[in-house]
């Protein structure tokens, strides 16, 4: 009888533990193994912060050069993506790891807190751009219902031009080209900032890894010229490209290891 009690106790405990974890299968649906070190890199390494400062410091030099050379008549602007470009959502990644969940679980809850901190150097740069007469447009694939929370977050930290006329979230398409072209009607864009290559051109959208790499070589002279790329090891289109043609039930450890380039 005592053995039977212990057996049922172990079974019950197993049920409780598994119900506390929201998903324990390492498929494409939820596999946060890699996210742990990537999130720690963002939150704890000084190298991540230094990379961000490097981008925005260099951007200031490029902005000065571009303003000095500008011969046009239009108003001047820069276009920035929001997530992992000017706002740090690493606490959302941390929650995903702790709860073993995946986007979009907890995403709206996190955004509605409006507490995402500025990416290092971003706020200083955009304020500098404003001081030089350059407007900022925020083009993000956050869904449209997050507009009030996003504006509140940007305003909480004093980001310039954080108003509804300078913010374009995703309505139907995640392709940002239409929104960039809308800004181009009235402004000349001096610099673009993003952590995904789709933040610069829709040529990079919906491509597999090999084609993305080829396009990156093709446009290599644009990086640091007008395209300013922020580091983001935690998620992005590069990860979606890795999952191209992979079943959702696939063992992702094996899939990812199959992508490694060994010597
Ligand atoms: Mg982004």
CSV table of N, CA, C and O in Angstrom, one decimal, residues 6 31 43 46 60 64 81-83 110 113 117 119-120 126-127 139 141 177-178 188 192 233 239-240 251:
chain,number,residue,atom,x,y,z
A,6,UNK,N,3.3,6.0,-2.9
A,6,UNK,CA,4.5,6.7,-3.4
A,6,UNK,C,4.4,6.8,-4.9
A,6,UNK,O,4.6,7.8,-5.5
A,31,UNK,N,11.0,26.4,-28.7
A,31,UNK,CA,12.3,25.8,-28.4
A,31,UNK,C,13.2,27.0,-28.0
A,31,UNK,O,13.7,27.7,-28.8
A,43,UNK,N,21.2,41.2,-22.3
A,43,UNK,CA,21.0,41.8,-21.0
A,43,UNK,C,22.3,42.0,-20.1
A,43,UNK,O,22.3,42.9,-19.3
A,46,UNK,N,28.5,43.5,-21.9
A,46,UNK,CA,28.8,44.9,-22.3
A,46,UNK,C,29.1,45.0,-23.8
A,46,UNK,O,29.0,46.1,-24.4
A,60,UNK,N,25.8,59.1,-36.2
A,60,UNK,CA,25.9,60.6,-36.1
A,60,UNK,C,26.9,61.2,-37.0
A,60,UNK,O,26.6,62.2,-37.6
A,64,UNK,N,25.8,63.8,-40.1
A,64,UNK,CA,26.5,65.1,-40.3
A,64,UNK,C,26.9,65.2,-41.7
A,64,UNK,O,26.8,66.3,-42.4
A,81,UNK,N,13.2,51.3,-37.2
A,81,UNK,CA,12.3,50.2,-36.7
A,81,UNK,C,12.2,50.5,-35.2
A,81,UNK,O,12.9,51.3,-34.6
A,82,UNK,N,11.3,49.8,-34.5
A,82,UNK,CA,11.2,50.0,-33.1
A,82,UNK,C,11.8,48.8,-32.3
A,82,UNK,O,12.8,49.1,-31.5
A,83,UNK,N,11.3,47.6,-32.4
A,83,UNK,CA,11.8,46.5,-31.5
A,83,UNK,C,13.2,46.1,-31.8
A,83,UNK,O,13.5,45.7,-32.9
A,110,UNK,N,3.3,42.6,-22.3
A,110,UNK,CA,4.6,43.3,-22.1
A,110,UNK,C,4.5,44.7,-22.8
A,110,UNK,O,4.9,45.7,-22.2
A,113,UNK,N,2.7,47.4,-20.9
A,113,UNK,CA,3.4,48.0,-19.8
A,113,UNK,C,4.1,49.3,-20.2
A,113,UNK,O,4.4,50.1,-19.3
A,117,UNK,N,13.0,49.7,-22.4
A,117,UNK,CA,14.0,50.7,-22.3
A,117,UNK,C,14.6,51.1,-23.6
A,117,UNK,O,14.6,50.2,-24.5
A,119,UNK,N,17.2,51.3,-26.6
A,119,UNK,CA,18.4,50.6,-27.0
A,119,UNK,C,19.6,51.6,-26.8
A,119,UNK,O,19.4,52.8,-27.1
A,120,UNK,N,20.7,51.1,-26.3
A,120,UNK,CA,21.8,52.1,-26.0
A,120,UNK,C,22.2,52.9,-27.2
A,120,UNK,O,22.4,52.4,-28.3
A,126,UNK,N,18.7,60.1,-31.8
A,126,UNK,CA,17.5,60.7,-32.4
A,126,UNK,C,17.2,62.1,-31.9
A,126,UNK,O,16.7,62.9,-32.6
A,127,UNK,N,17.6,62.3,-30.6
A,127,UNK,CA,17.6,63.7,-30.1
A,127,UNK,C,18.5,64.6,-30.9
A,127,UNK,O,18.3,65.8,-31.2
A,139,UNK,N,8.8,53.0,-38.1
A,139,UNK,CA,8.0,52.0,-38.9
A,139,UNK,C,8.3,50.6,-38.3
A,139,UNK,O,9.4,50.1,-38.3
A,141,UNK,N,6.6,46.6,-37.2
A,141,UNK,CA,5.6,45.5,-37.5
A,141,UNK,C,4.9,45.1,-36.2
A,141,UNK,O,4.2,44.0,-36.2
A,177,UNK,N,7.7,48.4,-47.3
A,177,UNK,CA,8.1,49.3,-48.4
A,177,UNK,C,7.0,50.4,-48.6
A,177,UNK,O,7.3,51.5,-48.9
A,178,UNK,N,5.7,50.0,-48.5
A,178,UNK,CA,4.6,50.9,-48.7
A,178,UNK,C,4.7,52.1,-47.7
A,178,UNK,O,4.6,53.2,-48.1
A,188,UNK,N,13.1,63.4,-47.7
A,188,UNK,CA,14.3,62.6,-48.1
A,188,UNK,C,14.8,61.8,-46.9
A,188,UNK,O,15.0,62.4,-45.8
A,192,UNK,N,18.5,54.7,-42.5
A,192,UNK,CA,17.5,53.7,-42.0
A,192,UNK,C,18.2,52.8,-40.9
A,192,UNK,O,19.4,52.5,-41.0
A,233,UNK,N,20.5,38.9,-31.4
A,233,UNK,CA,20.7,37.5,-31.5
A,233,UNK,C,19.4,36.7,-31.0
A,233,UNK,O,19.4,35.5,-31.1
A,239,UNK,N,16.0,33.7,-38.3
A,239,UNK,CA,15.6,32.4,-37.7
A,239,UNK,C,14.4,31.8,-38.5
A,239,UNK,O,14.4,30.6,-38.7
A,240,UNK,N,13.5,32.7,-39.0
A,240,UNK,CA,12.5,32.2,-39.8
A,240,UNK,C,13.0,31.5,-41.1
A,240,UNK,O,12.5,30.4,-41.5
A,251,UNK,N,12.1,17.9,-35.0
A,251,UNK,CA,13.0,18.0,-33.8
A,251,UNK,C,14.0,19.1,-34.2
A,251,UNK,O,14.9,18.9,-35.0
